[in-house]
Coordinates of C-alpha atoms and ligand atoms in Angstrom, one line a residue:
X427 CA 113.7 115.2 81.0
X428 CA 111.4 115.3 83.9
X429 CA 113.2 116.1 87.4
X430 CA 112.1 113.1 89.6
X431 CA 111.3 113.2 93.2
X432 CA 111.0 110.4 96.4
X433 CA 109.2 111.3 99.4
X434 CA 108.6 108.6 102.5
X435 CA 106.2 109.4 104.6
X436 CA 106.2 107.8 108.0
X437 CA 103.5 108.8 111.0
X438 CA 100.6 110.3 111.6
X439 CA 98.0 111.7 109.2
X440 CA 99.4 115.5 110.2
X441 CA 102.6 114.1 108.3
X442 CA 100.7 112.9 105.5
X443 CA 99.2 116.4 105.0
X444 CA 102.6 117.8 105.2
X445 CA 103.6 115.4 102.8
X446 CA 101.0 116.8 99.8
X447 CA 101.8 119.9 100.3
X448 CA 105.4 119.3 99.6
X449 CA 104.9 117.3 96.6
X450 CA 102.5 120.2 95.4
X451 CA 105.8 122.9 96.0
X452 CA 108.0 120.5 94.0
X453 CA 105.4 120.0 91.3
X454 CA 105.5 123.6 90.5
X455 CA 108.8 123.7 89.9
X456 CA 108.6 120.2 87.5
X457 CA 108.9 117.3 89.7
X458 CA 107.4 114.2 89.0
X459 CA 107.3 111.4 91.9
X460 CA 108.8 108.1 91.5
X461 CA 108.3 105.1 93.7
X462 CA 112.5 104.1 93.6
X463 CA 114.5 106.2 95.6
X464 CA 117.6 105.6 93.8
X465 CA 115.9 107.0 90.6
X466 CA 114.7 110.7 92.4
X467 CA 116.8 113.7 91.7
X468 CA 115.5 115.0 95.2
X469 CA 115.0 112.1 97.9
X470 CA 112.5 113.0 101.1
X471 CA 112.1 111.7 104.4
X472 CA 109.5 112.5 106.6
X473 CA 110.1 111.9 109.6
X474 CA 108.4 111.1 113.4
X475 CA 109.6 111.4 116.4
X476 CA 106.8 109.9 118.7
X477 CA 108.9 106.8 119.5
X478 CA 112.2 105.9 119.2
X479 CA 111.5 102.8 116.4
X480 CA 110.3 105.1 114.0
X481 CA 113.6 107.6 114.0
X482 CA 115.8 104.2 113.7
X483 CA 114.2 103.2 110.5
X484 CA 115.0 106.6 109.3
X485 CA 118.7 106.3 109.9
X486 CA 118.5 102.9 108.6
X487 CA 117.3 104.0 105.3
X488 CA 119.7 107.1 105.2
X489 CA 122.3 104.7 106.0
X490 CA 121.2 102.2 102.8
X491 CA 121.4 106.0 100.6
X492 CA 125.2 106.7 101.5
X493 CA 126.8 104.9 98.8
X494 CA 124.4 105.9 96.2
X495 CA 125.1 110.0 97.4
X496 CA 128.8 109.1 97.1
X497 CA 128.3 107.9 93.7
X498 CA 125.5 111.1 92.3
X499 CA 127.1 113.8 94.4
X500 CA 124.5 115.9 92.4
X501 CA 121.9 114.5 94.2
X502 CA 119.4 116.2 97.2
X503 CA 118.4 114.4 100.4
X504 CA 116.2 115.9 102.8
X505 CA 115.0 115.1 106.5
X506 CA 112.1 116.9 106.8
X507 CA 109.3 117.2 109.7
X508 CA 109.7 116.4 113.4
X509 CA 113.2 114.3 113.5
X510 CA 114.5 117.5 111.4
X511 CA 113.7 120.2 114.1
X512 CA 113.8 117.9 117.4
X513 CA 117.8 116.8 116.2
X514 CA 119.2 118.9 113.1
X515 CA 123.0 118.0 115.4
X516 CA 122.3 114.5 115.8
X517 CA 121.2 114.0 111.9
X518 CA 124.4 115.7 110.8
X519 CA 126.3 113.4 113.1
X520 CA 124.8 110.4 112.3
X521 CA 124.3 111.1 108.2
X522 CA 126.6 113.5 107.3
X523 CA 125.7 112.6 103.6
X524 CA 122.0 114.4 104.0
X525 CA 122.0 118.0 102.2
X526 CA 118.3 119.4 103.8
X527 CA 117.2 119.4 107.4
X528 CA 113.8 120.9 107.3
X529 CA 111.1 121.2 110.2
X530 CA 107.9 121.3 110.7
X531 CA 107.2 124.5 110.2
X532 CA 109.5 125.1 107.2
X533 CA 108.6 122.8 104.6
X534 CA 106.9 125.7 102.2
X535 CA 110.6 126.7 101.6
X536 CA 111.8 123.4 100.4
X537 CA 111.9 124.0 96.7
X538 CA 113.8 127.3 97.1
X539 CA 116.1 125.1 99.7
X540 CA 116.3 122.4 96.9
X541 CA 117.8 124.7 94.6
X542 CA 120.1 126.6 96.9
X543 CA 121.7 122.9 97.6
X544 CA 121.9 121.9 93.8
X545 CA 123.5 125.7 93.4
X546 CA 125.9 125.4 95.7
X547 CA 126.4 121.9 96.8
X548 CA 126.2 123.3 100.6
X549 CA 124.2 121.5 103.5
X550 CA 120.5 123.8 104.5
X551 CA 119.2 123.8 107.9
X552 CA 115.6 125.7 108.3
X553 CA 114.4 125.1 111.5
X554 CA 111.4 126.7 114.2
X555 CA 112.9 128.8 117.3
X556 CA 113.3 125.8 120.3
X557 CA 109.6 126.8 122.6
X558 CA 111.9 128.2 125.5
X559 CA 114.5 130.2 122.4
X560 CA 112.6 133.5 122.2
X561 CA 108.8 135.0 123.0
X562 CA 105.6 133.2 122.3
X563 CA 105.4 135.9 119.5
X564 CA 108.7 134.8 117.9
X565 CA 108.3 131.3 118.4
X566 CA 104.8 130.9 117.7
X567 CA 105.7 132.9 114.0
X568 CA 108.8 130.5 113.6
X569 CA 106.2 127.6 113.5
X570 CA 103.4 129.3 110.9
X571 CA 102.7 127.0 108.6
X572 CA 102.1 128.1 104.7
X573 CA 99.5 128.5 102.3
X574 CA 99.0 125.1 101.2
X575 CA 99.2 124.2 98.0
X576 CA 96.9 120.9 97.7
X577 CA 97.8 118.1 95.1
X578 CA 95.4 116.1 94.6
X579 CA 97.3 113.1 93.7
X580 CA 98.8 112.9 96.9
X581 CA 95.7 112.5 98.5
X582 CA 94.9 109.3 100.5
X583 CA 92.5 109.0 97.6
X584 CA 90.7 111.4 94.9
X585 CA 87.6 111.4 97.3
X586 CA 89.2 111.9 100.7
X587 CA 91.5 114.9 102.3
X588 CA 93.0 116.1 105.6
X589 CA 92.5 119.6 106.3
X590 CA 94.8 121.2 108.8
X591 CA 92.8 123.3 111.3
X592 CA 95.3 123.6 114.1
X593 CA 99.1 122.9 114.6
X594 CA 101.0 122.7 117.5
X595 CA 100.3 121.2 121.4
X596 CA 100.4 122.9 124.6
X597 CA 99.2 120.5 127.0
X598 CA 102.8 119.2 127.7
X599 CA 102.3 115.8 128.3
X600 CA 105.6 114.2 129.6
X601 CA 106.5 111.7 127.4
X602 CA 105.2 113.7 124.0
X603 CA 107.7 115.3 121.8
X604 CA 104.8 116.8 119.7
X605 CA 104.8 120.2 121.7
X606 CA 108.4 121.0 120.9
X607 CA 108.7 119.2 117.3
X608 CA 105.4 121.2 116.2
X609 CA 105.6 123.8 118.9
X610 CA 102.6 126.3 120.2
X611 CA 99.0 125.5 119.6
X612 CA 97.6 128.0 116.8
X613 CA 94.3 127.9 115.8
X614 CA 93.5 128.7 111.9
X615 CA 91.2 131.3 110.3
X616 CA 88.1 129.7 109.8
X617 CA 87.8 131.2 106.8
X618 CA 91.0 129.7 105.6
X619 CA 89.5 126.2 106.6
X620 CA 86.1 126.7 105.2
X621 CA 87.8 128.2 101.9
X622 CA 90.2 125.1 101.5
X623 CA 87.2 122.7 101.7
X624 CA 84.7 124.7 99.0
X625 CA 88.4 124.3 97.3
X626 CA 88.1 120.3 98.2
X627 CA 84.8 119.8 97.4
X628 CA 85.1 121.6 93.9
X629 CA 87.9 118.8 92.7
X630 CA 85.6 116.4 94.4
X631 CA 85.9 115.3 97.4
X632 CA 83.9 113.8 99.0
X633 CA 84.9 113.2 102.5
X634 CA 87.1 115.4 105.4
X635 CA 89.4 114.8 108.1
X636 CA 90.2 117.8 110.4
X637 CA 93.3 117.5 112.0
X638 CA 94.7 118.9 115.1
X639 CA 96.8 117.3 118.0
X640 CA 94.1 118.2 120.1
X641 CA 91.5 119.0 117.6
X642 CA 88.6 119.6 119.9
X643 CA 90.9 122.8 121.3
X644 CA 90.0 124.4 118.4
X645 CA 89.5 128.0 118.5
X646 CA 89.7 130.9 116.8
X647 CA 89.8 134.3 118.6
X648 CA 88.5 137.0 116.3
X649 CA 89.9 139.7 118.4
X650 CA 86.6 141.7 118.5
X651 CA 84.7 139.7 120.6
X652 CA 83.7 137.0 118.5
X653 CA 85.2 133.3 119.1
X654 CA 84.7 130.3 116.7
X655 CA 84.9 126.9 118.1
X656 CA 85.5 123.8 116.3
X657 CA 81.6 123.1 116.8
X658 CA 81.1 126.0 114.5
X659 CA 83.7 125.2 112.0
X660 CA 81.9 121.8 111.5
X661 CA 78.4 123.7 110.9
X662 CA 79.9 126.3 108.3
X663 CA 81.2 123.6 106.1
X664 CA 78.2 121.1 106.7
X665 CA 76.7 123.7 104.2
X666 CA 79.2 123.1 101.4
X667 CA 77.8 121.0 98.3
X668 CA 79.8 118.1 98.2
X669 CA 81.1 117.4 101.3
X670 CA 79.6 113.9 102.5
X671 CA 81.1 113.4 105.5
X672 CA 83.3 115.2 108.5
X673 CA 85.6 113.5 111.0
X674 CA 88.2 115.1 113.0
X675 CA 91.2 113.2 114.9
X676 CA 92.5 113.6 117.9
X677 CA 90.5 114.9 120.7
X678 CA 92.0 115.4 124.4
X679 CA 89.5 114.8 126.9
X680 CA 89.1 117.6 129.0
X681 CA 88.2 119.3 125.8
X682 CA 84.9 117.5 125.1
X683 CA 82.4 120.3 125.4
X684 CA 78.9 119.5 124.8
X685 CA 78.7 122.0 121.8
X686 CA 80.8 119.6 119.9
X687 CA 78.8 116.8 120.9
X688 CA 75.4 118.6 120.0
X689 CA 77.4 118.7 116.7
X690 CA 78.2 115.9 116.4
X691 CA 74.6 114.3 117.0
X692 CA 72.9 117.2 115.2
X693 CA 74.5 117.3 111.9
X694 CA 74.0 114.5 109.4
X695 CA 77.5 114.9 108.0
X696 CA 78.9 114.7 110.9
X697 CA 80.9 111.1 111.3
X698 CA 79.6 109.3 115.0
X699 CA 83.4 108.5 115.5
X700 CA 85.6 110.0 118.3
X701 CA 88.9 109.1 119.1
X702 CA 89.9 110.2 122.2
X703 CA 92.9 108.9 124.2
X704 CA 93.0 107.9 127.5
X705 CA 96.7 106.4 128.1
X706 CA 96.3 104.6 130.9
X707 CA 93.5 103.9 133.7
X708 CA 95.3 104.8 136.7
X709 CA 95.7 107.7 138.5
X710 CA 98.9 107.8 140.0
X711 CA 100.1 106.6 136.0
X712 CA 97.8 109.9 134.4
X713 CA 99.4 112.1 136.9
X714 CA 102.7 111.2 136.1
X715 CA 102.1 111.8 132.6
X716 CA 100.4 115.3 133.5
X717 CA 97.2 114.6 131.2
X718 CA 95.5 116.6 133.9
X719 CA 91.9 114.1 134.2
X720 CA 91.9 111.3 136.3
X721 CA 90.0 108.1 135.7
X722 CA 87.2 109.1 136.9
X723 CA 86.3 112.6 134.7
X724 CA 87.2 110.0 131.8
X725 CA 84.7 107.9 132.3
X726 CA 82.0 110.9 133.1
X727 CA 83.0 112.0 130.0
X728 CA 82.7 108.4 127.6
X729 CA 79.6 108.3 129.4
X730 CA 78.5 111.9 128.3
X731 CA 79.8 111.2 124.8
X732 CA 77.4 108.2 124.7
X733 CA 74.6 109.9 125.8
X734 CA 74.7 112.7 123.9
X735 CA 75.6 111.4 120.9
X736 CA 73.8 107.6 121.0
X737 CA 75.2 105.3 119.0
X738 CA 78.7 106.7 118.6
X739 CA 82.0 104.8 118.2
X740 CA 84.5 105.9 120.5
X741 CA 88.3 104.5 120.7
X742 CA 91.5 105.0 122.3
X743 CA 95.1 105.1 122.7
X744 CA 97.0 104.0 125.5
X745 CA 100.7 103.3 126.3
X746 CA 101.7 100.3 128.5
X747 CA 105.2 100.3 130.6
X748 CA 105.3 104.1 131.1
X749 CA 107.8 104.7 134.0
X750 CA 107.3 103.5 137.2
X751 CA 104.0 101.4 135.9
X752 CA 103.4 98.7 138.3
X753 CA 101.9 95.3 137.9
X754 CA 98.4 96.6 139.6
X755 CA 98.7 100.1 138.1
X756 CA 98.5 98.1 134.7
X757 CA 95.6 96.1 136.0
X758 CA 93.3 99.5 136.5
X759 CA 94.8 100.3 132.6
X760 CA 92.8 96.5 132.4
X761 CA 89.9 97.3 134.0
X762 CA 89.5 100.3 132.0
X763 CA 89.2 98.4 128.2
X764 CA 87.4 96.0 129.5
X765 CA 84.6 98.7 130.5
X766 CA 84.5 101.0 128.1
X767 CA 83.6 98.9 124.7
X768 CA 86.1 101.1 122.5
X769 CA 85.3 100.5 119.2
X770 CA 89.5 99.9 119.1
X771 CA 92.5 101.6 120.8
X772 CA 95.7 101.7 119.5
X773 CA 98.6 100.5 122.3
X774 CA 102.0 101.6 122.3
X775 CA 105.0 100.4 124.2
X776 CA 106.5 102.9 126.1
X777 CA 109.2 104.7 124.3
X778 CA 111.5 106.9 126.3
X779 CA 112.1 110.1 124.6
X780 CA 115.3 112.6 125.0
X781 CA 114.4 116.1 125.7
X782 CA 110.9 115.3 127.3
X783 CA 109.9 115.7 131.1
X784 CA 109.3 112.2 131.7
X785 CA 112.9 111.3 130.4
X786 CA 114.2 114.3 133.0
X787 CA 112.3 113.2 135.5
X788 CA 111.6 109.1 135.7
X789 CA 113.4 106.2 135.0
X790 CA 112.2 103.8 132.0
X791 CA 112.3 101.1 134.6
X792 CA 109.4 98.9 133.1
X793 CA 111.5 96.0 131.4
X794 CA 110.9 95.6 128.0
X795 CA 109.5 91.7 128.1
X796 CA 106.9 93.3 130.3
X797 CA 106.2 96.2 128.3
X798 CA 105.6 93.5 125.4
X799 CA 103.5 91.1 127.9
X800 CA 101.2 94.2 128.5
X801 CA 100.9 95.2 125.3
X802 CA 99.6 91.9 123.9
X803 CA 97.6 91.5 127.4
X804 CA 95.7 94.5 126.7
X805 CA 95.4 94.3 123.1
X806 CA 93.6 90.6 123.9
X807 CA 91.3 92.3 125.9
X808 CA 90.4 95.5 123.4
X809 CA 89.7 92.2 120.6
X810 CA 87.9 90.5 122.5
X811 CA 85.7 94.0 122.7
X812 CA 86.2 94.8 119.2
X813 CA 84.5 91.6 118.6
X814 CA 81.6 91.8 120.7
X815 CA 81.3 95.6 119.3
X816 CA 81.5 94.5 115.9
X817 CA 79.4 91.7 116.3
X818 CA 76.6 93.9 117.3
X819 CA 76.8 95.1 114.1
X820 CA 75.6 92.1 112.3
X821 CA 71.9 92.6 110.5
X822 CA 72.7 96.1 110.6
X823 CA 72.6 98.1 106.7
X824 CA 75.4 100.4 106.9
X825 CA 76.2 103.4 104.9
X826 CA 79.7 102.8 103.2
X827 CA 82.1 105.6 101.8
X828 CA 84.2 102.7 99.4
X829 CA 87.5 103.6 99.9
X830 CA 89.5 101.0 97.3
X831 CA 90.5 97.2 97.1
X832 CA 91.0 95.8 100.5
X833 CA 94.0 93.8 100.6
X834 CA 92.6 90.8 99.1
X835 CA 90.8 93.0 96.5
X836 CA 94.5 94.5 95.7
X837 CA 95.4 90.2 94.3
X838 CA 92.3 90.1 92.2
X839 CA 92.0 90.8 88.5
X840 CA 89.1 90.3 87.3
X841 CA 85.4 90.2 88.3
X842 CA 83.9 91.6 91.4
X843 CA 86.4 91.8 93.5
X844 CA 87.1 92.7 97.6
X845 CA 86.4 96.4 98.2
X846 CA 86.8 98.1 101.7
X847 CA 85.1 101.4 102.9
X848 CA 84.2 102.8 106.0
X849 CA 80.3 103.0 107.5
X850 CA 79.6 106.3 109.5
X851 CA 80.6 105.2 112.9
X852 CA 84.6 104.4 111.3
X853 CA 84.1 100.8 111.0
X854 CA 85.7 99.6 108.1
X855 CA 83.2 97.2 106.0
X856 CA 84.8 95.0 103.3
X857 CA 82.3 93.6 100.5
X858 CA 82.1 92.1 97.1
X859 CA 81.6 94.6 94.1
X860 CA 82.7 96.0 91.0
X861 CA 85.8 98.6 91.6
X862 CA 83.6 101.2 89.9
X863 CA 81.9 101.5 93.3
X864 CA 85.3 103.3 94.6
X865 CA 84.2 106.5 95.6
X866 CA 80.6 106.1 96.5
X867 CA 78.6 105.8 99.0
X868 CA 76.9 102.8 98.9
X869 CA 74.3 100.7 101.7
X870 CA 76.1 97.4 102.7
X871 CA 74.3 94.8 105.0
X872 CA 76.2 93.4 107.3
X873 CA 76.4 89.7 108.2
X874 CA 79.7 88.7 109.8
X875 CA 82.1 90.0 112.0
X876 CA 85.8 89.6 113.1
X877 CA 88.0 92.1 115.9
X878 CA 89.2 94.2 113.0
X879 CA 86.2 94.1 109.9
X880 CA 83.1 93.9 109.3
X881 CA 81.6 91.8 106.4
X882 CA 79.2 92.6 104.5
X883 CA 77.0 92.7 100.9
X884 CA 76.3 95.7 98.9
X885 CA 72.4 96.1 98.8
X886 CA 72.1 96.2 94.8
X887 CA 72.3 99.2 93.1
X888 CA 71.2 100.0 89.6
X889 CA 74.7 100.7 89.2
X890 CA 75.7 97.4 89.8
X891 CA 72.5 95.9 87.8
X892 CA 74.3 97.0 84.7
X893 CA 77.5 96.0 85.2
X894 CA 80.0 93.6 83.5
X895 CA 82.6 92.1 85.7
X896 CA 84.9 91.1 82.7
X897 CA 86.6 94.3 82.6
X898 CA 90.4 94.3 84.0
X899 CA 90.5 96.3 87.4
X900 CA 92.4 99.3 87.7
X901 CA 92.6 101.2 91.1
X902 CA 93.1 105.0 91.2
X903 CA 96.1 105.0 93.1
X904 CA 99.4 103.0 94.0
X905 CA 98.5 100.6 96.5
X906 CA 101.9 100.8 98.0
X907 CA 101.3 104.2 99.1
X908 CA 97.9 103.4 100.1
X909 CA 97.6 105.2 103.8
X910 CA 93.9 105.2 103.8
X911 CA 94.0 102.8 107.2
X912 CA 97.1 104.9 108.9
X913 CA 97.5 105.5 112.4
X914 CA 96.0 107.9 114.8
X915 CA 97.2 111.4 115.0
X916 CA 99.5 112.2 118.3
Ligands
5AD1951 N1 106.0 106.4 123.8 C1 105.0 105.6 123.4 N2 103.9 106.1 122.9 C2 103.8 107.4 122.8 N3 102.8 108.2 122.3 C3 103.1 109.5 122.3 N4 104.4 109.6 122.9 C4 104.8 108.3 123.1 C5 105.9 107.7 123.7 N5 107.0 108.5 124.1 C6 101.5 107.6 121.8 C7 100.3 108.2 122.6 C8 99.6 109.0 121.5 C9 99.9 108.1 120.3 C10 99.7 108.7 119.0 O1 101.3 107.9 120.5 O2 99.4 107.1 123.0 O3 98.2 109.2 121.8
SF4_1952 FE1 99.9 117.1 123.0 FE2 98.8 114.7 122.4 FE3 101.5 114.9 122.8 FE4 99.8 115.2 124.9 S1 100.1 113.3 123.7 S2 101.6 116.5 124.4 S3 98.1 116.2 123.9 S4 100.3 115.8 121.1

């Protein structure tokens, strides 16, 4: 009988990389995944640290596990990823029942870890040096990440992957875990990268996400001289048969140069889409949070990113109720959406986390009633622009990368049904067509618009000419483990 495996997967895309490549290890040594906990041999969890929410649901669901361990003592649960190496005390404290703490940059030994624990019924802990433990050297090696080992089925879809080019963050802001939960920036080999995605584009896909917490600090120091920056890494693959499109998440500001943007608007591959974080509008707030621009150089820059590159969808993150806030502090955060026509942002409350500077050095003194008022303040305003920018879009033909059933499409049977895709600027564009279009890239017209979608009409293709729509649907993947709409990377 098949050994059975559960893995949750909660965060950014950078865990849903890590993810893959953890179900490819496991694979290798005969694990099939199931969607039912309580029916895996080995049972995952990986975890984020960015706010506080997403480690309570994590106990919470260890909690629900601890009668069901108590009961199949032969079982394996694992925390893996950031919660693992930020708390590997607090985790045995608060679920002693758990038999694997793995971080980040440890996950390549979790089969050998999986069998040590079903050996000897003994707890594992494999965790990175702490940043301030050892030497840049030591630490930096503790964090190396392995050779991956892709599985395709893992994949947002068959069409679609994340490709690693950098882990790690050294820019320190003070509310971010990310620098000690992933440790030291660390640029890859580009020819590691540009091998992985000839590898990609042989099984088929179509479409690339570089990742990086600050993915536009990509570079890679030859040691002779020679530097490659994450300009050039786009060019060398733009050659590879295949690959359709190219998109990289997240960028930092100050970290814009105008190579990337040249890029950007020179290569055809190239998706017009930056995301690029801004926080907050206010300078006192930015300082605080040591993102080391001010209000002004962020606007230069949306301004430079427009120019350079025209047409080009640009959106944000920001977080509201960050210590020490205050009501007109917020307002400048205000002024600040309202201005720059973000395509979207994504707005967090602020989430006070143990271990970071902010936590040592400010009190989390905005209530949370306010933090909620300006979170659903400032979201009103980023609709209302999401709107008007999608709007614009109406007449417009798009080209559209059909990524599956959108949610209505997931209720229908039969006949054409609701498909969803994204156009080449990261708007997502749902339409009417047969699921055989999943995968494509297909011209869509659009002729209505709402904050989130676009809605369009497939320009008829032969392909669709031809078709029946009597056939029963099937999608290529689970659509409870769909992530192809996830969050931005931290
Ligand atoms: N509280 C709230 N939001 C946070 N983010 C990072 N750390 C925190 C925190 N402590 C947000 C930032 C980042 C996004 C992915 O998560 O806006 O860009
Ligand atoms: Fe690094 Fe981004 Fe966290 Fe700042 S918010 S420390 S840039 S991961």
């Amino acid at each position: 009988m098949s050994k059975k495996l559960y893995i949750e997967t909660v965060g950014c895309q950078m865990n849903v990389l890590d993810s893959e490549l953890v179900v490819g290890g496991l694979r290798r040594d005969g694990y099939e995944l199931t969607h039912e906990a309580v029916d895996a041999d080995v049972i995952l969890f990986n975890t984020c640290s960015v706010r506080e929410h997403a480690e309570e649901k994590i106990y919470s669901a260890l909690g629900r596990l601890v009668g069901h361990k108590k009961s199949h003592p032969d079982k394996v649960i694992g925390v893996i990823g950031c919660m693992a190496q930020k708390d590997q005390e607090l985790i045995r404290r608060r679920a002693p029942h758990v038999d694997m703490v793995v971080g980040t940059g440890q996950l390549g030994q979790i089969p050998s870890l999986v069998k040590v624990v079903q050996e000897t019924r003994q707890p594992q802990y494999a965790l990175s040096l702490g940043r301030a433990e050892a030497g840049k050297k030591d630490v930096e090696a503790s964090f190396e990440s392995y050779d991956p080992v892709r599985d395709p089925s893992m994949r947002p879809t068959s069409f679609q992957a994340f490709v690693r080019i950098q882990i790690g963050c050294d820019k320190f802001c003070t509310y971010c875990v990310v620098p000690s939960t992933r440790g030291p920036e660390q640029s890859r080999h580009p020819n590691q990268i540009w091998g992985e995605v000839k590898q990609l584009a042989d099984e088929g896909c179509k479409e690339i996400t570089l990742l990086g917490q600050t993915v536009n600090s990509y570079e890679f120091e030859h040691g002779d001289g020679r530097r490659t920056r994450l300009s050039d890494l786009i060019a060398g693959m733009h050659e590879v048969p295949g690959i359709e499109r190219i998109k990289f998440v997240t960028n930092y500001p100050k970290d814009m140069t105008d190579d990337l943007l040249d890029a950007v608007r020179e290569l055809p591959k190239a998706v017009k889409y930056l995301h690029v974080p801004v926080q907050s509008g206010c300078n006192e707030v930015l300082k605080r949070m040591k993102r080391m621009y001010s209000v002004e150089f962020y606007r230069e820059m949306l301004q430079r990113c427009r120019e350079k590159v025209p047409g080009v969808a640009i959106s944000s993150d920001f977080i509201v109720g960050f210590c020490g806030e205050t009501e007109e502090a917020f307002q400048k955060t205000c002024d600040l959406v309202r201005e720059s026509r973000f395509k979207n942002s994504f707005i967090f409350k602020y989430s006070k986390r143990p271990g970071t500077k902010a936590d040592d050095l400010y009190p989390d003194d905005i209530p949370e009633e306010v933090k909620k008022r300006r979170n659903n303040d400032l979201l009103a305003i980023q609709n209302a622009n999401s709107l008007a920018d999608h709007k614009s879009k109406v007449g417009e033909t798009v080209s559209v990368l059909v990524e599956g059933p959108s949610k209505l499409g997931m209720k229908q049977t039969s006949g054409p049904i609701q498909l969803a895709g994204r156009s080449m600027t990261d708007h997502i564009v749902v339409f009417d067509g047969n699921p055989r279009l999943i995968g494509q890239t297909i011209d869509v017209r659009v002729h209505e618009a709402s904050p989130f979608t676009l809605y369009g009409q497939a320009v008829t293709t032969d392909l669709q000419k031809t078709e029946t729509w009597s056939e029963p649907v099937s999608y290529p993947k689970d659509p409870a483990n769909d992530r192809r709409l996830g969050l931005p990377l931290v």
